[in-house]
mmCIF file of C-alpha atoms in Angstrom:
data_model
loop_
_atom_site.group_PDB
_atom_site.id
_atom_site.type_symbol
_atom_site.label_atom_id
_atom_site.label_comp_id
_atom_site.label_asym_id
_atom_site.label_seq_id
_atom_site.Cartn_x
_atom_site.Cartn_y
_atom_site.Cartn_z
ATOM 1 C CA UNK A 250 96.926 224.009 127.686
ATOM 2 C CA UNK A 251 96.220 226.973 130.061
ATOM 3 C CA UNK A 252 95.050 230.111 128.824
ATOM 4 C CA UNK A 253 97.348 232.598 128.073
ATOM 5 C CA UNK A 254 98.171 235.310 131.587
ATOM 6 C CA UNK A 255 96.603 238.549 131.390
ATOM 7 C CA UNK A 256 98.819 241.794 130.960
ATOM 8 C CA UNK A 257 98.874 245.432 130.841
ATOM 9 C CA UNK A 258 97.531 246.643 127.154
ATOM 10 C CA UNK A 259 96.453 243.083 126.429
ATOM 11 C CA UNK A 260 93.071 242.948 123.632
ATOM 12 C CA UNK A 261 90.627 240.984 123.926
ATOM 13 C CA UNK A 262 89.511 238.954 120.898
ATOM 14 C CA UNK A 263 86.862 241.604 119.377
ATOM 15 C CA UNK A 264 89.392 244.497 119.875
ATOM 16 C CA UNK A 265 92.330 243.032 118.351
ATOM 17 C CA UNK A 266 90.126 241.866 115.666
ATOM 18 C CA UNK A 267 88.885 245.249 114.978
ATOM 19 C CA UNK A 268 92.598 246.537 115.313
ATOM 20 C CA UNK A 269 93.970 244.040 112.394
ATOM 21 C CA UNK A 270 90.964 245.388 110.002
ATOM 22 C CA UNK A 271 91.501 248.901 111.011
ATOM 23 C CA UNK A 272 95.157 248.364 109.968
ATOM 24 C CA UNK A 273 95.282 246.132 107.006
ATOM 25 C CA UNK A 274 91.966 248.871 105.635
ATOM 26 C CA UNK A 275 93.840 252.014 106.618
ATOM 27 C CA UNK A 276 94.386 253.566 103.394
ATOM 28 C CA UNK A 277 95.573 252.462 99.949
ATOM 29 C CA UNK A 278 98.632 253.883 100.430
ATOM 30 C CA UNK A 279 100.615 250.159 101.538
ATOM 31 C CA UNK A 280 101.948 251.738 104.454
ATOM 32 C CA UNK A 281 103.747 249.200 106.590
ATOM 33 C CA UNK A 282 103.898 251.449 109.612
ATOM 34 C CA UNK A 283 103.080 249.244 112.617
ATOM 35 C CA UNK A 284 103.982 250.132 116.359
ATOM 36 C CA UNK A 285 105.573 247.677 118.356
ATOM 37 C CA UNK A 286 102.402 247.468 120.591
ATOM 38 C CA UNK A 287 100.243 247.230 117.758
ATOM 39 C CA UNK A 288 102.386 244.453 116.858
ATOM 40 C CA UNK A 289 102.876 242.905 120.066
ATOM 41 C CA UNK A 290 98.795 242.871 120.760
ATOM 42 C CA UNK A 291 97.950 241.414 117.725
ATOM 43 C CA UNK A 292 100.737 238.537 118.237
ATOM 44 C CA UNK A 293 99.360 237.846 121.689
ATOM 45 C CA UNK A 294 95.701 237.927 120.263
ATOM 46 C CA UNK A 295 96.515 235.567 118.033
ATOM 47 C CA UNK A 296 98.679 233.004 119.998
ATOM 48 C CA UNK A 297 95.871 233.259 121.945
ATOM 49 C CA UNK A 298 93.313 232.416 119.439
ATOM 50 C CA UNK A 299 95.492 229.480 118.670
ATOM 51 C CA UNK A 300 95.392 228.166 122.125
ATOM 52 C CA UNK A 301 91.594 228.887 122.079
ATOM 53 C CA UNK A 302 91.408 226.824 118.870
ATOM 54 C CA UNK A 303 89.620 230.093 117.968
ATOM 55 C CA UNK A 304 89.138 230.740 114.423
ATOM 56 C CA UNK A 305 88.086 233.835 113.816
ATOM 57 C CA UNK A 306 91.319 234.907 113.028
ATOM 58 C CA UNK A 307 91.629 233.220 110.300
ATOM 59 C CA UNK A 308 88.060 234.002 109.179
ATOM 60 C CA UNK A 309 88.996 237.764 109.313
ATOM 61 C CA UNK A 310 91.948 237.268 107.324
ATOM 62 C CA UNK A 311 90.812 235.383 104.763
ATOM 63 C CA UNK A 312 88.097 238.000 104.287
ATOM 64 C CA UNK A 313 90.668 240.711 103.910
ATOM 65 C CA UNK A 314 92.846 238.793 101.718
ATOM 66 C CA UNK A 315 89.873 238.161 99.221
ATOM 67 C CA UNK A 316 88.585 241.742 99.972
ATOM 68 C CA UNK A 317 92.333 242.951 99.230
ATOM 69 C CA UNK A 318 92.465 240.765 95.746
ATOM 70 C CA UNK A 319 89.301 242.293 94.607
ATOM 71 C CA UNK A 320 90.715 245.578 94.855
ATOM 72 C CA UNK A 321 93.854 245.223 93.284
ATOM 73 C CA UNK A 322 91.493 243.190 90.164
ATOM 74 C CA UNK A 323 89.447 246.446 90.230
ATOM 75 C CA UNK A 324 92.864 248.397 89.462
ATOM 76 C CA UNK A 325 94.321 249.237 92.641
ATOM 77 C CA UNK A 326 97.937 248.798 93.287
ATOM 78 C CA UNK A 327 99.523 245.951 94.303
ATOM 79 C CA UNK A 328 100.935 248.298 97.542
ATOM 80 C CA UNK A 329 97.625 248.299 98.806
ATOM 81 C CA UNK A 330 98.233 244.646 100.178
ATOM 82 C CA UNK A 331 101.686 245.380 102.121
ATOM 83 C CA UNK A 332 100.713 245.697 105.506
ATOM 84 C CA UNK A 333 98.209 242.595 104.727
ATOM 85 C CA UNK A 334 101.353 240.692 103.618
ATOM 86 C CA UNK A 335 103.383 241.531 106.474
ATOM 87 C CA UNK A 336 100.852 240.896 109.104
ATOM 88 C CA UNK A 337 100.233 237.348 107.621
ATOM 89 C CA UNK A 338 103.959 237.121 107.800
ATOM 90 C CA UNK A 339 104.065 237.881 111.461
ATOM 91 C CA UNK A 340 101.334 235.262 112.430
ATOM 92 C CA UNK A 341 103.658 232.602 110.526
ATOM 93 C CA UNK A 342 106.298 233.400 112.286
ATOM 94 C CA UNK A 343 104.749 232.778 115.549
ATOM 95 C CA UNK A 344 102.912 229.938 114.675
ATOM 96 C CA UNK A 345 105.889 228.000 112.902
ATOM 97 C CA UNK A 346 107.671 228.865 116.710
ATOM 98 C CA UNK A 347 104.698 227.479 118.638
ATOM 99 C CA UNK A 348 104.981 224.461 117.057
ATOM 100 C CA UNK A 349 108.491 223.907 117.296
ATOM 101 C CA UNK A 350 108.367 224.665 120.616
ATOM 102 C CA UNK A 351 105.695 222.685 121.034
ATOM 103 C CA UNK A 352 106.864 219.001 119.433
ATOM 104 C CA UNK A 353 110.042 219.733 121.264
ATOM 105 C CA UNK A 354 108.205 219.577 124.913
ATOM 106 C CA UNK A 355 105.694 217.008 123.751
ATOM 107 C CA UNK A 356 107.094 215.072 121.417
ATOM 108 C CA UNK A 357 110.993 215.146 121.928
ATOM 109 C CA UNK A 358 114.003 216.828 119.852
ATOM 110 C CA UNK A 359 114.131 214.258 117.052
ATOM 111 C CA UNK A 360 112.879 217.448 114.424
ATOM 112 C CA UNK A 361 115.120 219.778 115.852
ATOM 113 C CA UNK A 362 118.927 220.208 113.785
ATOM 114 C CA UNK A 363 121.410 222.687 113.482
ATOM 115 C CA UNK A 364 119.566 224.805 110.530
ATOM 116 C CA UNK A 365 116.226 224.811 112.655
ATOM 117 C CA UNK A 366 117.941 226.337 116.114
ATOM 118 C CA UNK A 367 119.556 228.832 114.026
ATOM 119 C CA UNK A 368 115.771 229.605 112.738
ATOM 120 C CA UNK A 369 114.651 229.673 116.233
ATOM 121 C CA UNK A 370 117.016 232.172 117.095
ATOM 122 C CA UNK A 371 116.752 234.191 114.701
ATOM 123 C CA UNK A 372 112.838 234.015 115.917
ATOM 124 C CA UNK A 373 113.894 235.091 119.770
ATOM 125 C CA UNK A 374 115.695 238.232 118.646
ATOM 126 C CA UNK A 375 113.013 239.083 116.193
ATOM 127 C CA UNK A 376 109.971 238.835 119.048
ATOM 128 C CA UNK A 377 112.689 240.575 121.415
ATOM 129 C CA UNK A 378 113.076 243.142 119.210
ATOM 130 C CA UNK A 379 108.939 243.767 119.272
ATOM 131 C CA UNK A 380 109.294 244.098 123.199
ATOM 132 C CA UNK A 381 111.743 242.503 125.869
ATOM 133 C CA UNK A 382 110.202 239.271 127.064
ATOM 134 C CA UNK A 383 107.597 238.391 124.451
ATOM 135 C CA UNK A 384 109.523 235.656 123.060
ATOM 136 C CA UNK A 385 108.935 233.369 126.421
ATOM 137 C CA UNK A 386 105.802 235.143 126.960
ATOM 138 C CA UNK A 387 104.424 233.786 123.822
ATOM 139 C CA UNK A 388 106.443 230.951 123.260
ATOM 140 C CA UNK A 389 107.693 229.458 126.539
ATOM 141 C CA UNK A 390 105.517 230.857 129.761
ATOM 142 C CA UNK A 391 102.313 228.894 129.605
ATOM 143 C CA UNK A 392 103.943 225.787 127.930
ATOM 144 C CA UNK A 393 106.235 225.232 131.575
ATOM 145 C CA UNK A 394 102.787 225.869 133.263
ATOM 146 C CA UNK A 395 101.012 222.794 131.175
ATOM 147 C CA UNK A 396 100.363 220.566 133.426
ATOM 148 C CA UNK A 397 100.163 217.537 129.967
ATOM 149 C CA UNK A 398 103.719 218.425 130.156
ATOM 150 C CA UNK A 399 106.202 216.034 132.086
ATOM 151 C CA UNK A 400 109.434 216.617 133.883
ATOM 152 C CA UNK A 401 111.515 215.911 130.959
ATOM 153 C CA UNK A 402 110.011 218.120 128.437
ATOM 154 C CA UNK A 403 110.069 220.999 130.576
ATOM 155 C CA UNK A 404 113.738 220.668 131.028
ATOM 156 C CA UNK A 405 113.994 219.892 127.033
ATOM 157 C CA UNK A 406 112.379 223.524 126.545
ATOM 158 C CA UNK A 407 114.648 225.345 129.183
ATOM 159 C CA UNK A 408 117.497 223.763 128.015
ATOM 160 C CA UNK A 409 116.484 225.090 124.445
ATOM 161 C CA UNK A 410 115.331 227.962 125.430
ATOM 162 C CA UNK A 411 118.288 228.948 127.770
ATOM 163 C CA UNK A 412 120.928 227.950 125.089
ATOM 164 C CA UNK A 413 119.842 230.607 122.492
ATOM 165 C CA UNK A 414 119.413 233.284 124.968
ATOM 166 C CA UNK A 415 123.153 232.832 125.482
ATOM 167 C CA UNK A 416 124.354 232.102 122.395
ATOM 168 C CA UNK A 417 125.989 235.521 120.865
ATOM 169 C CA UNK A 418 125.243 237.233 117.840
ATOM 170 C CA UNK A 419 127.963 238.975 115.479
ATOM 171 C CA UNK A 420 126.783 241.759 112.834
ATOM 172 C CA UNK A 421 129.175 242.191 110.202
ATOM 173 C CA UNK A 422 130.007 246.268 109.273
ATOM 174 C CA UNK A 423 128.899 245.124 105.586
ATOM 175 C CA UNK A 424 125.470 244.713 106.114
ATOM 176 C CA UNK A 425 122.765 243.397 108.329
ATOM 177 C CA UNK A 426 122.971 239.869 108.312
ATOM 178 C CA UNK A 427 123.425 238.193 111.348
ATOM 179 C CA UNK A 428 125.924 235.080 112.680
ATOM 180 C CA UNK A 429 125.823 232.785 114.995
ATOM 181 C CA UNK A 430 128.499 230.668 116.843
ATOM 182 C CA UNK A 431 127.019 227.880 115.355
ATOM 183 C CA UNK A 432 129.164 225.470 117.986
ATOM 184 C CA UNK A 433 127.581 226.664 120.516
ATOM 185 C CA UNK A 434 124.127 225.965 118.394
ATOM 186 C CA UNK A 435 125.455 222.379 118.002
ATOM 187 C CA UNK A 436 126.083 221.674 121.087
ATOM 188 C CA UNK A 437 122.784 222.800 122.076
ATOM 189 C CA UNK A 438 121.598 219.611 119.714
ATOM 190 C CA UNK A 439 123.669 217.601 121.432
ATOM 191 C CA UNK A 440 122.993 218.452 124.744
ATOM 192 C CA UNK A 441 119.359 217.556 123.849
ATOM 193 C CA UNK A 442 120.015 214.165 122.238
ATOM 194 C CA UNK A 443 121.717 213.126 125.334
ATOM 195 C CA UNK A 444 118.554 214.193 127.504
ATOM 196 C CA UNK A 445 116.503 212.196 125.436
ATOM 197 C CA UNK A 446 119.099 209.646 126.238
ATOM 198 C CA UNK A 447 118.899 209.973 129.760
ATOM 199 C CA UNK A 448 114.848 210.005 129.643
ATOM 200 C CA UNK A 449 114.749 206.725 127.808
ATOM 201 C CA UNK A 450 117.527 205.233 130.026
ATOM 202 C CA UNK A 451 114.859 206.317 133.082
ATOM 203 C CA UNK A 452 112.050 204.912 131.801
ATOM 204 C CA UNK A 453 113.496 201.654 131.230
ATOM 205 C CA UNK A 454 114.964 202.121 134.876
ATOM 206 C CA UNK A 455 111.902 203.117 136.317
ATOM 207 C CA UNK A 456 110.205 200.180 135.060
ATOM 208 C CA UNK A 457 112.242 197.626 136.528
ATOM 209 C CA UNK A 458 111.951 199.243 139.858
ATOM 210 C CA UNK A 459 108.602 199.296 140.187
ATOM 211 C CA UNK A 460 108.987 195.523 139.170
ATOM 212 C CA UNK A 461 110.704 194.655 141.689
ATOM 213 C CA UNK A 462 109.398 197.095 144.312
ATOM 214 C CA UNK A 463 106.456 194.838 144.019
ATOM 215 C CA UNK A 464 108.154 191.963 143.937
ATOM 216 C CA UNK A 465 109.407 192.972 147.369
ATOM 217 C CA UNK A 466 107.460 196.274 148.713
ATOM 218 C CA UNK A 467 109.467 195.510 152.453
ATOM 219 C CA UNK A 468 112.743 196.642 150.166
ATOM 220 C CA UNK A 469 112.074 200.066 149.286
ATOM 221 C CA UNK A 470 112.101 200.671 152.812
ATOM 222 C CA UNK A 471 115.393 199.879 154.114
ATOM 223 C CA UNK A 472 118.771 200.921 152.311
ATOM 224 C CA UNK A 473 119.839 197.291 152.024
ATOM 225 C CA UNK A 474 117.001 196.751 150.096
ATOM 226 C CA UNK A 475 117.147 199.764 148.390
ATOM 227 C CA UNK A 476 120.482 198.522 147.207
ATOM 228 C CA UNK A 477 119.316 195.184 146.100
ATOM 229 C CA UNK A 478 116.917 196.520 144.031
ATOM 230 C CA UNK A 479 119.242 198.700 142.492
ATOM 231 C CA UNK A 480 121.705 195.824 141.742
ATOM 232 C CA UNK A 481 119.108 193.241 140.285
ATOM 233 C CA UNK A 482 117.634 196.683 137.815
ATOM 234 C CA UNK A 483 121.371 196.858 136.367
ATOM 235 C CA UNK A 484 121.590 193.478 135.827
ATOM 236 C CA UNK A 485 118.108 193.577 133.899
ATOM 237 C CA UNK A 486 119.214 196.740 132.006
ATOM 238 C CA UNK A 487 122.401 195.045 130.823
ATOM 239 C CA UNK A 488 120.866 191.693 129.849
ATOM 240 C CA UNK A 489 117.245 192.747 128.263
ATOM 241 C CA UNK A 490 117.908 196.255 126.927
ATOM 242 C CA UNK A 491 121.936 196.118 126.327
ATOM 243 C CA UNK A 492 122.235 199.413 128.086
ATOM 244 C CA UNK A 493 126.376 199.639 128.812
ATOM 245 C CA UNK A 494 128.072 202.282 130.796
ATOM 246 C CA UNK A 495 127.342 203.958 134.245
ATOM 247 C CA UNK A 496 123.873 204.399 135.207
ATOM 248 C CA UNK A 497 123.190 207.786 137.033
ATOM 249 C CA UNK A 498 122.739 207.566 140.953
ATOM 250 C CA UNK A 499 120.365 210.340 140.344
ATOM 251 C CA UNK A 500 118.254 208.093 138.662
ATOM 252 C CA UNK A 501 117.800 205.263 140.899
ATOM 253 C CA UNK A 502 116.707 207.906 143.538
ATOM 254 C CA UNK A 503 114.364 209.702 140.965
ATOM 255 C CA UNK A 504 113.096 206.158 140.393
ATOM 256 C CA UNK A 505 112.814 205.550 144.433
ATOM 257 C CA UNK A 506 110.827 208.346 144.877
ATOM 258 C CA UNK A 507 108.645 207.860 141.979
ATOM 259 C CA UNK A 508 107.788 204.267 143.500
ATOM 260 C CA UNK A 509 107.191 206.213 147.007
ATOM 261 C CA UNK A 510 105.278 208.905 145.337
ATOM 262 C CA UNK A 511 103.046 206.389 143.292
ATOM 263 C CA UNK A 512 102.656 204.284 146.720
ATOM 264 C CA UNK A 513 101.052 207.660 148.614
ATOM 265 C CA UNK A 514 98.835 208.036 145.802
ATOM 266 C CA UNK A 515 97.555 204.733 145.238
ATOM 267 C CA UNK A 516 96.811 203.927 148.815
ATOM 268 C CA UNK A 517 96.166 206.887 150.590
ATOM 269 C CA UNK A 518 95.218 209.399 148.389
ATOM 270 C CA UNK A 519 93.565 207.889 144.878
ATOM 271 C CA UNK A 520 90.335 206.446 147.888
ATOM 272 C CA UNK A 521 89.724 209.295 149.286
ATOM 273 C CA UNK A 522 89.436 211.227 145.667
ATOM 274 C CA UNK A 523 87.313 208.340 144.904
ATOM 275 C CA UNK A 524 84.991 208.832 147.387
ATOM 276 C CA UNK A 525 84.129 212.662 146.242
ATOM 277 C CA UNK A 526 87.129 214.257 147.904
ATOM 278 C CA UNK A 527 88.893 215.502 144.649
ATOM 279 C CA UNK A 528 90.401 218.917 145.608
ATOM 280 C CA UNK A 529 92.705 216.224 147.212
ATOM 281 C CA UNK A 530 93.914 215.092 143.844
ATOM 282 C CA UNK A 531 94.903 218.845 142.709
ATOM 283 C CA UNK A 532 96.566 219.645 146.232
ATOM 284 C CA UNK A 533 98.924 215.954 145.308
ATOM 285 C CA UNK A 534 99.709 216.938 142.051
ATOM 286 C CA UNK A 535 101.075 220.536 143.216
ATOM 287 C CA UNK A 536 102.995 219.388 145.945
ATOM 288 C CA UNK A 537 104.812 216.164 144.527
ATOM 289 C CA UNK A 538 105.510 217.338 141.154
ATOM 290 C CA UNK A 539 104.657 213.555 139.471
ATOM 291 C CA UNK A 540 103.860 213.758 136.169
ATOM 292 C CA UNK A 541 100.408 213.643 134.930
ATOM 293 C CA UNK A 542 100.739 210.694 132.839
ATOM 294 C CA UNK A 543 102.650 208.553 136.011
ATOM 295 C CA UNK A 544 98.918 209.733 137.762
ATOM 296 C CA UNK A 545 96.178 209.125 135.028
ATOM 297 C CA UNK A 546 97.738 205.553 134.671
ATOM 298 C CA UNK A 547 97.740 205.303 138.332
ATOM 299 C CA UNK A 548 93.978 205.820 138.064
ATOM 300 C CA UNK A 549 93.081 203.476 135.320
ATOM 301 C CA UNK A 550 95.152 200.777 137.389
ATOM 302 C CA UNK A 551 92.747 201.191 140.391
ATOM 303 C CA UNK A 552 89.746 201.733 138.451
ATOM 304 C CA UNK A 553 90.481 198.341 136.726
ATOM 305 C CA UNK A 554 90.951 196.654 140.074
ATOM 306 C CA UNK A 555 88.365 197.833 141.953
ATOM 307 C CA UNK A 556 85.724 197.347 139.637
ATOM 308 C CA UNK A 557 84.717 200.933 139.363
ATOM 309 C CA UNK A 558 82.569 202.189 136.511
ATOM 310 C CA UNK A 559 84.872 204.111 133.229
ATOM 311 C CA UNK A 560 83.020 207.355 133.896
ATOM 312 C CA UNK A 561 84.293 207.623 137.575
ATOM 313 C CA UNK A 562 87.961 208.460 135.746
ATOM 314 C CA UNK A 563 86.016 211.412 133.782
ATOM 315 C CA UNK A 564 84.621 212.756 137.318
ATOM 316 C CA UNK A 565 88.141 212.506 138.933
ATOM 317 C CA UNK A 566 89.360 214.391 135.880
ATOM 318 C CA UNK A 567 87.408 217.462 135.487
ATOM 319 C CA UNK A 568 88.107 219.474 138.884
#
């Protein structure tokens, strides 16, 4: 994944480091007074750190946890470990999120129920609450920006993430407990299971037509053939995978242009990358939007055909 974007106030690793031992050591009074920068810098520190598969963090906290033990064995209170507990609480949080988030856009809803999106929101208000923004900054910003992640998990997490943000919360006069309208949460679920839906549907689709696009390459060039193609994939869908129902337009034409876009690339573009020219490879993946995956197999496809040596994929790769 990309590293986390730089903003105003941001630590870097030694500061915020010093910054959790300065707070968790501050006195052995168990304060929990944090500020919401304080707070804020040490969540982005770590998230970064995570990203970073970094572990210092965790090295630092272990250190004060044991350090904070042996001082409550030698008689101190048990206060003196509150703002250690609550820290440690924090990072949870935000690393229980990331990896919701994460095996949602990677790895599809199939985790995901009613009693977890409630969770989730619950999360978004909380990292709100620390400053407006920081739940997508930590969360949701650099995910989109992965470029492991495909088309359909990037619409997974903005359907997600656009759901809670408008699902209402009601605060009852007794106390502070908060409610969702937890139809509205369902229906969030639901409107993911029938994504999933449709991204299955298209990759069965999208198989077929580059079946038959090779069958016939002279049809994906004229509507008529277009339209035969299109005709002989529903009849395969119906009889080999028992899909029923109307199949999305919008998917035959996603499918059309993936076979166009996977065309360009193979023939025009993939030699010239081939031959040294890789900033070529970058420029196709910016402009066209196809999915990493569609590309790397792309690759190995040629790479297997031509002959060409398993290392040339590595040099491809690493611009």
């Amino acid at each position: 994944m990309p590293t986390m974007t730089h903003h105003p106030n941001q630590l870097n690793a030694e500061e915020a480091l010093a910054l959790l031992q300065q707070l968790v050591l501050l006195n052995g009074s168990g304060s929990t007074g944090l500020s919401r920068l304080q707070v804020m810098q040490l969540l982005c520190a770590r998230k970064r750190a995570l990203v970073a598969a970094d572990h210092s963090f965790d090295t630092l906290l272990f250190e004060l946890g044991k350090q904070l033990d042996e001082q409550i064995r030698d008689g101190a209170p048990q206060a003196v470990k509150k703002r250690f507990t609550l820290l440690t609480g924090y990072f949870h949080r935000l690393e229980l999120a990331t990896g919701h988030l994460n095996h949602l856009a990677f790895m599809g809803s199939s985790l995901l129920d009613l009693e977890l999106l409630v969770e989730l929101k619950h999360d978004m208000e909380w990292f709100e609450s620390i400053a407006g923004g920081l739940f997508a900054r930590l969360m949701v910003d650099d995910l989109l920006k992965s470029p492991l992640l495909d088309s359909y998990g990037r619409r997974r997490v903005k359907l997600l993430v656009d759901g809670l943000a408008r699902i209402q919360t009601v605060k009852t006069q007794k106390n502070d407990m908060k409610f969702f309208d937890l139809q509205a949460v369902q229906e969030i679920v639901n409107r993911l299971q029938q994504l999933e839906k449709e991204e299955r549907l298209f990759m069965l689709l999208a198989e077929i037509v580059v079946e038959q696009s090779r069958l016939n390459q002279a049809a994906m060039s004229t509507p008529q053939g277009r339209e035969i193609i299109r005709r002989v994939t529903t009849i395969e869908l119906r009889q080999r995978h028992a899909v029923e129902g109307d199949i999305p337009d919008s998917l035959f034409q996603k499918a059309f242009e993936l076979v166009k876009l996977e065309a360009i690339y193979s023939n025009a573009i993939l030699p010239q990358v081939v031959q040294g020219n890789t900033a070529l490879r970058q420029d196709f993946i910016k402009k066209s939007g196809l999915d990493l995956f569609y590309l790397e197999d792309l690759e190995d496809q040629y790479c297997r055909r031509n002959g060409l040596p398993s290392d040339m994929l590595d040099l491809i790769r690493s611009v």
